[in-house]
Coordinates of N, CA and C in Angstrom, one line a residue:
M1 N 0.8 -1.2 0.0 CA 0.0 0.0 0.0 C 0.9 1.3 0.0
I2 N 2.0 1.2 0.8 CA 2.9 2.3 0.8 C 4.3 1.8 0.6
E3 N 5.1 2.4 -0.2 CA 6.5 2.0 -0.4 C 7.3 3.3 -0.3
V4 N 8.3 3.3 0.5 CA 9.2 4.4 0.8 C 10.6 4.0 0.3
R5 N 11.2 4.8 -0.6 CA 12.5 4.5 -1.1 C 13.5 5.6 -0.9
D6 N 14.6 5.3 -0.1 CA 15.7 6.2 0.1 C 15.3 7.6 0.5
L7 N 14.3 7.6 1.4 CA 13.7 8.9 1.8 C 14.6 9.6 2.8
A8 N 14.7 10.9 2.6 CA 15.3 11.8 3.6 C 14.4 12.9 3.9
I9 N 14.2 13.2 5.2 CA 13.2 14.2 5.5 C 13.8 15.3 6.4
G10 N 13.3 16.5 6.4 CA 13.8 17.5 7.2 C 13.3 18.9 6.8
Y11 N 14.1 19.9 7.1 CA 13.7 21.3 6.8 C 14.9 22.0 6.3
G12 N 14.9 22.4 5.1 CA 16.0 23.2 4.5 C 17.3 22.3 4.5
S13 N 18.3 22.8 5.2 CA 19.6 22.0 5.3 C 19.6 21.1 6.5
R14 N 18.6 21.1 7.3 CA 18.5 20.2 8.5 C 17.9 18.9 8.1
V15 N 18.7 17.9 8.2 CA 18.2 16.5 7.9 C 17.8 15.8 9.2
I16 N 16.5 15.4 9.3 CA 16.0 14.8 10.5 C 16.2 13.2 10.4
M17 N 15.8 12.7 9.3 CA 15.9 11.3 9.0 C 16.4 11.1 7.6
K18 N 17.2 10.0 7.4 CA 17.7 9.8 6.0 C 17.7 8.3 5.7
E19 N 17.9 7.9 4.5 CA 18.0 6.5 4.1 C 16.9 5.6 4.6
L20 N 15.6 6.1 4.6 CA 14.5 5.4 5.0 C 14.0 4.5 3.9
N21 N 13.9 3.2 4.1 CA 13.4 2.3 3.1 C 12.4 1.3 3.9
F22 N 11.2 1.4 3.5 CA 10.2 0.4 4.2 C 8.9 0.4 3.4
S23 N 8.1 -0.6 3.7 CA 6.8 -0.7 3.0 C 5.7 -0.9 4.1
V24 N 4.5 -0.5 3.7 CA 3.4 -0.8 4.6 C 2.4 -1.7 3.8
R25 N 2.1 -2.9 4.4 CA 1.3 -3.8 3.7 C -0.2 -3.5 3.7
R26 N -0.8 -3.9 2.7 CA -2.3 -3.6 2.6 C -3.0 -4.3 3.8
G27 N -3.8 -3.6 4.5 CA -4.7 -4.2 5.5 C -4.0 -4.2 6.9
E28 N -2.8 -3.7 7.1 CA -2.1 -3.8 8.4 C -2.2 -2.4 9.1
I29 N -1.9 -2.5 10.4 CA -1.8 -1.3 11.2 C -0.3 -1.2 11.5
F30 N 0.3 -0.1 11.0 CA 1.8 0.1 11.0 C 2.1 1.3 11.8
G31 N 3.1 1.1 12.8 CA 3.4 2.2 13.7 C 4.7 2.8 13.4
L32 N 4.7 4.2 13.5 CA 6.0 5.0 13.4 C 6.4 5.3 14.8
L33 N 7.5 4.7 15.3 CA 7.9 4.8 16.7 C 9.3 5.5 16.9
G34 N 9.5 6.1 18.0 CA 10.8 6.6 18.3 C 10.6 7.7 19.4
G35 N 11.7 8.2 20.0 CA 11.7 9.2 21.0 C 11.2 10.5 20.5
S36 N 10.9 11.4 21.4 CA 10.5 12.8 21.0 C 11.6 13.5 20.1
G37 N 11.1 14.1 19.1 CA 12.0 14.9 18.2 C 12.7 14.0 17.2
C38 N 12.4 12.7 17.1 CA 13.0 11.9 16.1 C 12.5 12.0 14.7
G39 N 11.3 12.7 14.6 CA 10.8 12.9 13.2 C 9.6 12.1 12.9
K40 N 8.9 11.5 13.8 CA 7.7 10.6 13.5 C 6.6 11.4 12.8
S41 N 6.2 12.5 13.4 CA 5.2 13.3 12.7 C 5.6 13.9 11.4
T42 N 6.9 14.3 11.4 CA 7.4 14.8 10.1 C 7.4 13.8 9.0
L43 N 7.8 12.5 9.4 CA 7.7 11.4 8.4 C 6.3 11.2 7.9
M44 N 5.3 11.3 8.9 CA 3.9 11.1 8.4 C 3.5 12.2 7.4
K45 N 3.9 13.4 7.7 CA 3.6 14.5 6.8 C 4.2 14.4 5.5
N46 N 5.4 13.7 5.4 CA 6.0 13.4 4.1 C 5.2 12.3 3.4
L47 N 4.7 11.4 4.2 CA 4.0 10.2 3.5 C 2.7 10.7 2.9
I48 N 2.1 11.8 3.4 CA 0.8 12.3 2.9 C 1.0 13.5 1.9
G49 N 2.3 13.8 1.7 CA 2.5 14.9 0.7 C 2.4 16.3 1.3
L50 N 2.2 16.4 2.6 CA 2.1 17.8 3.2 C 3.5 18.5 3.2
Y51 N 4.6 17.7 3.4 CA 5.9 18.2 3.3 C 6.6 17.5 2.2
P52 N 7.4 18.2 1.4 CA 8.2 17.5 0.3 C 9.5 16.9 0.9
P53 N 9.9 15.7 0.5 CA 11.1 15.1 1.1 C 12.3 15.8 0.6
L54 N 13.4 15.7 1.3 CA 14.7 16.2 0.9 C 15.3 15.4 -0.2
A55 N 14.9 14.1 -0.2 CA 15.4 13.1 -1.2 C 14.5 11.9 -1.1
G56 N 14.5 11.1 -2.1 CA 13.8 9.9 -2.1 C 12.4 10.0 -2.6
E57 N 11.6 8.9 -2.5 CA 10.3 8.8 -3.1 C 9.3 8.1 -2.2
V58 N 8.0 8.5 -2.3 CA 7.0 7.8 -1.6 C 5.9 7.4 -2.6
F59 N 5.6 6.1 -2.6 CA 4.6 5.5 -3.5 C 3.3 5.2 -2.7
L60 N 2.2 5.6 -3.1 CA 0.9 5.2 -2.5 C 0.1 4.4 -3.5
N61 N -0.1 3.1 -3.1 CA -0.8 2.2 -4.0 C -0.2 2.2 -5.4
G62 N 1.1 2.2 -5.4 CA 1.8 2.1 -6.7 C 2.0 3.4 -7.4
K63 N 1.5 4.5 -6.9 CA 1.6 5.8 -7.6 C 2.6 6.7 -6.9
N64 N 3.4 7.4 -7.6 CA 4.5 8.2 -7.0 C 4.0 9.5 -6.5
L65 N 3.8 9.6 -5.2 CA 3.3 10.9 -4.7 C 4.3 12.0 -4.8
T66 N 5.6 11.6 -4.6 CA 6.6 12.7 -4.6 C 6.7 13.4 -6.0
R67 N 6.5 12.7 -7.1 CA 6.6 13.3 -8.4 C 5.2 13.7 -9.0
A68 N 4.2 13.5 -8.3 CA 2.8 13.8 -8.8 C 2.6 15.2 -9.1
D69 N 1.9 15.5 -10.2 CA 1.6 16.9 -10.5 C 0.3 17.3 -9.7
A70 N -0.1 18.5 -9.8 CA -1.2 18.9 -9.0 C -2.5 18.1 -9.1
K71 N -2.8 17.7 -10.3 CA -4.0 16.9 -10.6 C -3.9 15.5 -10.0
E72 N -2.7 14.9 -10.2 CA -2.5 13.5 -9.7 C -2.4 13.6 -8.1
R73 N -1.9 14.6 -7.6 CA -1.8 14.7 -6.1 C -3.2 14.8 -5.5
R74 N -4.0 15.6 -6.2 CA -5.4 15.8 -5.7 C -6.2 14.4 -5.7
E75 N -5.9 13.6 -6.8 CA -6.6 12.3 -6.9 C -6.1 11.4 -5.8
L76 N -4.7 11.4 -5.5 CA -4.2 10.6 -4.5 C -4.7 11.0 -3.1
M77 N -4.9 12.3 -2.9 CA -5.4 12.7 -1.6 C -6.8 12.2 -1.3
R78 N -7.5 11.8 -2.3 CA -8.9 11.2 -2.1 C -8.8 9.8 -1.5
T79 N -7.6 9.2 -1.7 CA -7.4 7.8 -1.3 C -7.0 7.6 0.2
F80 N -6.8 8.7 0.9 CA -6.4 8.6 2.3 C -7.0 9.6 3.2
G81 N -7.2 9.3 4.4 CA -7.7 10.2 5.4 C -6.7 10.4 6.5
V82 N -6.7 11.6 7.2 CA -5.7 11.9 8.2 C -6.4 12.5 9.4
T83 N -6.0 12.0 10.6 CA -6.4 12.6 11.9 C -5.2 13.2 12.5
Y84 N -5.3 14.4 13.1 CA -4.2 15.1 13.7 C -4.4 15.1 15.2
Q85 N -3.3 15.5 15.9 CA -3.4 15.6 17.4 C -4.5 16.6 17.8
G86 N -5.3 16.2 18.7 CA -6.3 17.2 19.2 C -7.5 17.2 18.2
G87 N -7.5 16.5 17.1 CA -8.7 16.5 16.2 C -8.5 17.5 15.1
A88 N -7.9 18.6 15.4 CA -7.7 19.7 14.3 C -9.0 20.1 13.7
L89 N -10.0 20.2 14.5 CA -11.3 20.7 14.0 C -11.3 22.2 13.8
F90 N -12.1 22.7 12.9 CA -12.3 24.1 12.7 C -13.3 24.6 13.8
G91 N -12.8 25.5 14.6 CA -13.6 25.9 15.8 C -14.9 26.6 15.5
S92 N -14.9 27.3 14.3 CA -16.1 28.1 14.0 C -17.2 27.3 13.2
M93 N -16.9 26.0 13.1 CA -17.9 25.1 12.4 C -18.4 24.0 13.3
T94 N -19.6 23.6 13.1 CA -20.1 22.5 13.8 C -19.4 21.2 13.5
V95 N -19.6 20.2 14.3 CA -19.0 18.9 14.1 C -19.4 18.4 12.7
A96 N -20.7 18.5 12.4 CA -21.2 18.0 11.1 C -20.6 18.8 9.9
E97 N -20.4 20.1 10.1 CA -19.8 20.9 9.0 C -18.3 20.5 8.8
N98 N -17.7 20.2 9.9 CA -16.3 19.7 9.8 C -16.2 18.4 9.0
V99 N -17.1 17.5 9.3 CA -17.1 16.2 8.6 C -17.4 16.3 7.2
A100 N -18.3 17.3 6.9 CA -18.7 17.5 5.5 C -17.6 18.1 4.6
L101 N -16.6 18.7 5.2 CA -15.6 19.5 4.4 C -15.0 18.6 3.3
P102 N -14.4 17.4 3.5 CA -13.8 16.7 2.4 C -14.8 16.3 1.3
L103 N -16.0 16.1 1.7 CA -17.1 15.8 0.6 C -17.3 17.0 -0.2
Q104 N -17.4 18.2 0.4 CA -17.6 19.4 -0.4 C -16.4 19.7 -1.3
E105 N -15.2 19.4 -0.8 CA -14.0 19.7 -1.5 C -13.7 18.8 -2.7
F106 N -13.9 17.5 -2.4 CA -13.5 16.5 -3.4 C -14.6 15.8 -4.2
T107 N -15.9 16.1 -3.9 CA -17.0 15.5 -4.7 C -17.9 16.5 -5.2
D108 N -18.8 16.1 -6.0 CA -19.9 16.9 -6.5 C -21.2 16.4 -6.0
Y109 N -21.2 15.7 -4.9 CA -22.4 15.2 -4.3 C -23.4 16.4 -3.9
P110 N -24.7 16.1 -4.1 CA -25.7 17.1 -3.7 C -25.7 17.2 -2.2
K111 N -26.3 18.3 -1.7 CA -26.3 18.5 -0.2 C -26.9 17.4 0.6
E112 N -28.0 16.8 0.0 CA -28.7 15.7 0.7 C -27.8 14.5 0.9
K113 N -27.0 14.2 -0.2 CA -26.1 13.0 -0.1 C -25.0 13.3 0.9
I114 N -24.5 14.5 0.9 CA -23.4 14.8 1.9 C -23.9 14.7 3.3
E115 N -25.1 15.2 3.6 CA -25.7 15.1 4.9 C -25.9 13.7 5.3
E116 N -26.3 12.8 4.4 CA -26.5 11.4 4.7 C -25.2 10.7 5.0
I117 N -24.1 11.0 4.3 CA -22.8 10.4 4.6 C -22.3 10.9 6.0
V118 N -22.5 12.2 6.2 CA -22.1 12.8 7.5 C -22.7 12.1 8.7
R119 N -24.0 11.8 8.5 CA -24.8 11.1 9.6 C -24.2 9.7 9.8
E120 N -23.9 9.0 8.7 CA -23.4 7.7 8.8 C -22.0 7.7 9.5
K121 N -21.2 8.6 9.2 CA -19.8 8.6 9.8 C -19.9 9.0 11.3
L122 N -20.8 9.9 11.6 CA -21.0 10.2 13.1 C -21.5 9.1 13.9
V123 N -22.4 8.3 13.3 CA -22.9 7.1 13.9 C -21.7 6.1 14.1
L124 N -20.9 6.0 13.1 CA -19.8 5.0 13.2 C -18.8 5.3 14.3
V125 N -18.6 6.6 14.6 CA -17.7 7.0 15.7 C -18.4 7.3 17.0
D126 N -19.7 6.9 17.1 CA -20.5 7.1 18.3 C -20.7 8.6 18.7
L127 N -21.0 9.4 17.6 CA -21.3 10.8 17.8 C -22.6 11.2 17.1
A128 N -23.5 10.3 17.0 CA -24.7 10.6 16.3 C -25.5 11.8 16.7
D129 N -25.4 12.1 18.0 CA -26.2 13.2 18.6 C -25.4 14.5 18.7
F130 N -24.2 14.5 18.1 CA -23.4 15.7 18.4 C -23.0 16.5 17.1
G131 N -23.8 16.2 16.0 CA -23.5 16.9 14.8 C -23.6 18.4 14.9
N132 N -24.5 18.9 15.7 CA -24.7 20.4 15.8 C -23.9 21.0 16.9
F133 N -23.1 20.2 17.6 CA -22.2 20.8 18.6 C -21.0 21.5 18.0
M134 N -20.5 22.5 18.7 CA -19.2 23.1 18.3 C -18.1 22.4 18.9
P135 N -16.9 22.3 18.3 CA -15.8 21.6 18.8 C -15.5 22.0 20.3
A136 N -15.6 23.2 20.7 CA -15.4 23.7 22.1 C -16.3 23.0 23.1
E137 N -17.4 22.4 22.6 CA -18.3 21.8 23.5 C -18.0 20.3 23.7
L138 N -17.0 19.8 23.0 CA -16.7 18.4 23.1 C -15.5 18.1 24.0
S139 N -15.5 16.9 24.5 CA -14.4 16.4 25.3 C -13.2 16.1 24.4
G140 N -12.0 15.9 25.0 CA -10.9 15.5 24.1 C -11.1 14.3 23.3
G141 N -11.6 13.3 23.9 CA -11.9 12.0 23.1 C -12.9 12.2 22.1
M142 N -13.9 13.0 22.3 CA -14.9 13.3 21.3 C -14.4 14.1 20.1
K143 N -13.5 15.0 20.4 CA -12.8 15.7 19.3 C -12.0 14.8 18.4
K144 N -11.3 13.9 19.0 CA -10.5 12.9 18.2 C -11.4 12.0 17.4
R145 N -12.6 11.6 18.0 CA -13.5 10.8 17.2 C -14.2 11.6 16.1
A146 N -14.4 12.9 16.3 CA -15.0 13.8 15.3 C -14.0 13.9 14.1
G147 N -12.7 14.1 14.5 CA -11.7 14.2 13.5 C -11.6 12.9 12.7
L148 N -11.8 11.7 13.4 CA -11.8 10.5 12.7 C -13.0 10.4 11.7
A149 N -14.1 10.8 12.1 CA -15.3 10.8 11.2 C -15.0 11.6 10.0
R150 N -14.3 12.8 10.1 CA -14.0 13.6 9.0 C -13.0 12.8 8.1
A151 N -12.0 12.2 8.7 CA -11.0 11.4 7.9 C -11.7 10.3 7.1
L152 N -12.8 9.8 7.6 CA -13.5 8.6 7.0 C -14.5 9.1 6.0
A153 N -14.7 10.4 5.8 CA -15.8 10.9 5.0 C -15.8 10.3 3.6
L154 N -14.6 10.2 3.0 CA -14.4 9.8 1.6 C -14.2 8.3 1.5
E155 N -14.3 7.6 2.6 CA -14.1 6.1 2.7 C -12.8 5.7 2.1
P156 N -11.7 6.3 2.7 CA -10.4 6.0 2.1 C -9.9 4.6 2.4
E157 N -9.0 4.2 1.5 CA -8.3 2.9 1.7 C -7.2 3.0 2.8
L158 N -6.7 4.2 3.0 CA -5.6 4.4 3.8 C -5.9 5.5 4.9
L159 N -5.5 5.2 6.1 CA -5.8 6.2 7.2 C -4.5 6.5 7.9
F160 N -4.2 7.7 8.3 CA -3.1 8.1 9.1 C -3.5 8.7 10.4
F161 N -2.9 8.3 11.5 CA -3.3 8.8 12.8 C -2.0 9.4 13.4
D162 N -2.0 10.7 13.9 CA -0.9 11.3 14.6 C -1.3 11.4 16.0
E163 N -0.6 10.5 16.9 CA -0.8 10.5 18.3 C -2.3 10.5 18.7
P164 N -3.1 9.5 18.2 CA -4.5 9.5 18.5 C -4.9 9.5 20.0
S165 N -4.0 8.9 20.8 CA -4.4 8.7 22.2 C -3.8 9.8 23.1
A166 N -3.1 10.7 22.5 CA -2.4 11.7 23.4 C -3.4 12.5 24.1
G167 N -3.2 12.6 25.4 CA -4.1 13.5 26.3 C -5.4 12.8 26.7
L168 N -5.6 11.5 26.4 CA -6.8 10.8 26.8 C -6.5 10.0 28.0
D169 N -7.6 9.8 28.8 CA -7.5 8.9 30.0 C -7.4 7.5 29.5
P170 N -7.0 6.5 30.3 CA -6.9 5.1 29.8 C -8.1 4.5 29.2
L171 N -9.3 4.8 29.8 CA -10.5 4.2 29.2 C -10.8 4.8 27.9
A172 N -10.7 6.1 27.7 CA -10.9 6.7 26.4 C -9.9 6.3 25.4
S173 N -8.7 6.1 25.8 CA -7.6 5.6 24.9 C -7.9 4.2 24.4
A174 N -8.3 3.3 25.4 CA -8.7 2.0 25.0 C -9.8 1.9 24.1
S175 N -10.8 2.8 24.3 CA -12.0 2.8 23.4 C -11.6 3.2 22.0
L176 N -10.7 4.2 21.9 CA -10.3 4.7 20.6 C -9.5 3.6 19.9
D177 N -8.6 2.9 20.6 CA -7.9 1.8 20.1 C -8.8 0.7 19.5
R178 N -9.9 0.4 20.2 CA -10.9 -0.6 19.7 C -11.5 -0.1 18.4
L179 N -11.8 1.2 18.4 CA -12.5 1.8 17.2 C -11.5 1.7 16.0
I180 N -10.3 2.0 16.2 CA -9.3 2.0 15.1 C -9.2 0.6 14.6
K181 N -9.1 -0.4 15.5 CA -8.9 -1.8 15.0 C -10.2 -2.3 14.3
S182 N -11.3 -1.9 14.8 CA -12.6 -2.3 14.2 C -12.7 -1.7 12.8
L183 N -12.2 -0.5 12.6 CA -12.2 0.1 11.2 C -11.4 -0.7 10.3
R184 N -10.2 -1.1 10.7 CA -9.4 -1.9 9.9 C -10.1 -3.2 9.5
D185 N -10.7 -3.9 10.5 CA -11.3 -5.2 10.3 C -12.5 -5.0 9.5
Q186 N -13.3 -4.0 9.7 CA -14.6 -3.8 9.0 C -14.5 -3.4 7.6
F187 N -13.5 -2.4 7.4 CA -13.4 -1.8 6.0 C -12.1 -2.2 5.3
H188 N -11.3 -3.1 5.9 CA -10.1 -3.6 5.3 C -9.2 -2.4 5.0
S189 N -9.2 -1.4 5.9 CA -8.3 -0.2 5.7 C -6.9 -0.6 6.1
T190 N -6.0 0.2 5.5 CA -4.6 0.2 5.9 C -4.3 1.4 6.8
I191 N -3.7 1.2 7.9 CA -3.6 2.3 8.9 C -2.1 2.5 9.3
V192 N -1.7 3.8 9.2 CA -0.4 4.2 9.7 C -0.6 5.1 10.9
I193 N 0.1 4.8 12.0 CA -0.2 5.5 13.3 C 1.1 5.9 13.9
V194 N 1.2 7.2 14.3 CA 2.3 7.7 15.1 C 1.9 7.7 16.6
T195 N 2.6 7.0 17.4 CA 2.3 6.9 18.8 C 3.5 6.5 19.6
H196 N 3.4 6.8 20.9 CA 4.4 6.3 21.9 C 3.7 5.5 23.0
E197 N 2.4 5.3 22.8 CA 1.6 4.6 23.9 C 1.8 3.1 23.7
L198 N 2.4 2.5 24.7 CA 2.7 1.1 24.7 C 1.4 0.2 24.6
D199 N 0.4 0.6 25.4 CA -0.8 -0.2 25.3 C -1.4 -0.2 23.9
S200 N -1.4 0.9 23.2 CA -1.9 0.9 21.9 C -1.0 0.1 20.9
I201 N 0.3 0.3 21.1 CA 1.3 -0.5 20.3 C 1.1 -2.0 20.3
F202 N 0.9 -2.5 21.5 CA 0.8 -3.9 21.7 C -0.6 -4.5 21.5
S203 N -1.6 -3.6 21.5 CA -3.0 -4.1 21.4 C -3.5 -4.0 19.9
I204 N -3.0 -3.1 19.1 CA -3.5 -2.9 17.8 C -2.5 -2.9 16.6
V205 N -1.2 -2.7 16.9 CA -0.3 -2.5 15.8 C 0.3 -3.8 15.4
D206 N 0.4 -4.0 14.1 CA 0.9 -5.3 13.5 C 2.4 -5.2 13.4
R207 N 2.9 -4.1 12.8 CA 4.4 -3.9 12.6 C 4.7 -2.5 12.9
V208 N 6.0 -2.3 13.3 CA 6.5 -0.9 13.6 C 7.8 -0.7 12.9
I209 N 8.1 0.6 12.7 CA 9.5 1.0 12.3 C 10.0 1.9 13.4
M210 N 11.2 1.6 13.9 CA 11.9 2.3 15.0 C 12.8 3.3 14.4
L211 N 12.6 4.6 14.8 CA 13.4 5.7 14.3 C 14.4 6.1 15.3
D212 N 15.7 6.1 15.0 CA 16.8 6.5 15.9 C 17.2 7.9 15.7
K213 N 16.9 8.8 16.7 CA 17.2 10.2 16.6 C 18.7 10.5 16.4
N214 N 19.5 9.7 17.1 CA 21.0 10.0 17.0 C 21.6 9.5 15.7
L215 N 21.1 8.4 15.2 CA 21.6 7.9 13.9 C 20.9 8.5 12.7
R216 N 19.8 9.1 13.0 CA 18.9 9.8 12.0 C 18.5 8.8 10.9
T217 N 18.1 7.6 11.3 CA 17.6 6.7 10.3 C 16.8 5.6 11.1
A218 N 16.2 4.7 10.4 CA 15.5 3.6 11.0 C 16.5 2.5 11.4
V219 N 16.3 1.9 12.6 CA 17.2 0.8 13.0 C 16.5 -0.5 13.1
A220 N 15.2 -0.6 13.1 CA 14.5 -1.8 13.2 C 13.1 -1.7 12.6
I221 N 12.6 -2.8 12.0 CA 11.2 -2.9 11.5 C 10.7 -4.3 11.9
G222 N 9.5 -4.4 12.4 CA 9.0 -5.7 12.7 C 7.8 -5.7 13.6
S223 N 7.4 -6.9 14.1 CA 6.3 -7.0 15.1 C 6.8 -6.4 16.4
P224 N 6.0 -5.5 17.0 CA 6.5 -4.9 18.3 C 6.9 -6.0 19.3
R225 N 6.1 -7.1 19.4 CA 6.4 -8.1 20.4 C 7.8 -8.8 20.1
E226 N 8.0 -9.1 18.8 CA 9.2 -9.7 18.4 C 10.4 -8.8 18.7
L227 N 10.3 -7.5 18.4 CA 11.4 -6.6 18.6 C 11.6 -6.5 20.1
R228 N 10.5 -6.4 20.9 CA 10.7 -6.3 22.4 C 11.5 -7.5 22.9
D229 N 11.1 -8.7 22.5 CA 11.7 -9.9 23.1 C 13.0 -10.4 22.4
H230 N 13.3 -9.9 21.2 CA 14.4 -10.5 20.5 C 15.4 -9.5 19.9
T231 N 15.1 -8.3 19.9 CA 16.1 -7.3 19.3 C 17.4 -7.3 20.1
D232 N 18.5 -7.0 19.4 CA 19.8 -6.9 20.0 C 20.2 -5.4 20.1
I233 N 19.2 -4.5 19.9 CA 19.5 -3.1 20.0 C 18.9 -2.6 21.4
P234 N 19.8 -2.2 22.3 CA 19.4 -2.0 23.7 C 18.3 -0.9 23.8
W235 N 18.3 0.2 23.1 CA 17.3 1.2 23.3 C 16.0 0.8 22.8
V236 N 16.0 0.0 21.7 CA 14.7 -0.5 21.2 C 14.0 -1.4 22.2
K237 N 14.8 -2.3 22.8 CA 14.3 -3.2 23.9 C 13.8 -2.4 25.0
Q238 N 14.5 -1.4 25.4 CA 14.1 -0.5 26.6 C 12.9 0.2 26.2
F239 N 12.8 0.8 25.0 CA 11.6 1.5 24.6 C 10.4 0.7 24.7
L240 N 10.4 -0.5 24.1 CA 9.3 -1.4 24.1 C 9.0 -2.1 25.4
N241 N 9.9 -2.0 26.3 CA 9.6 -2.5 27.7 C 9.3 -1.4 28.7
R242 N 9.1 -0.2 28.1 CA 8.7 1.0 28.9 C 9.8 1.7 29.6
D243 N 10.9 1.0 29.9 CA 12.0 1.6 30.5 C 12.5 2.8 29.7
G244 N 12.5 2.7 28.4 CA 13.1 3.7 27.6 C 12.1 4.9 27.3
L245 N 10.9 4.8 27.9 CA 9.9 5.8 27.6 C 10.2 7.1 28.5
K246 N 11.0 6.9 29.5 CA 11.2 8.0 30.4 C 12.1 9.1 29.6
G247 N 11.4 10.2 29.4 CA 12.1 11.3 28.7 C 12.0 11.1 27.2
A248 N 11.3 10.1 26.7 CA 11.3 9.8 25.2 C 10.2 10.7 24.6

């Protein structure tokens, strides 16, 4: 579903990560892991075309996002949905209006069809009665679910989550994990998730890539449990056993 070749990411002359080569298989939940400041969120933004890479290429479903022209990029953007930390909802719009935005932008559906899809997505994330609420009236977990409903509006094959559980209490976090996994199972979605939450990593993630801030590249790819139990890289073992999360 995703193929990354010789990718280097950063800002201007500052290289954050380099020589990244990995693939994300169709239908799996794939984690981007590493300590704070290692470039997890920056990598995700390169994978969705929000930031241009310093070098290398990103392929989505066989199509080269890095070299796509404006028309091709727009078509590729319809194939994935993104949720950001905090939900990233527009505060001056209702929940329903936020969810409707991608449909208004990327389709020519009539108003009635858009309203029907919005209702369906809000039911899916257990916000059926909150379409007319403003984002400021929602709890943190509800904002994240509203952001997820918006990401699902176009029924994408590919979903990206940036720290979905950040700031949530354990019960809300576990509920969101179950929702993410059910979306994968129900709609056969492919999911890429940036997280440092061990509970989420071991409960829903199939494979991970470990980004080393000091070496500025990936040092391990595989099942989180296999890496935890069998890796010969000390900080990876510590990270996945929670010891390395202090200050990460």
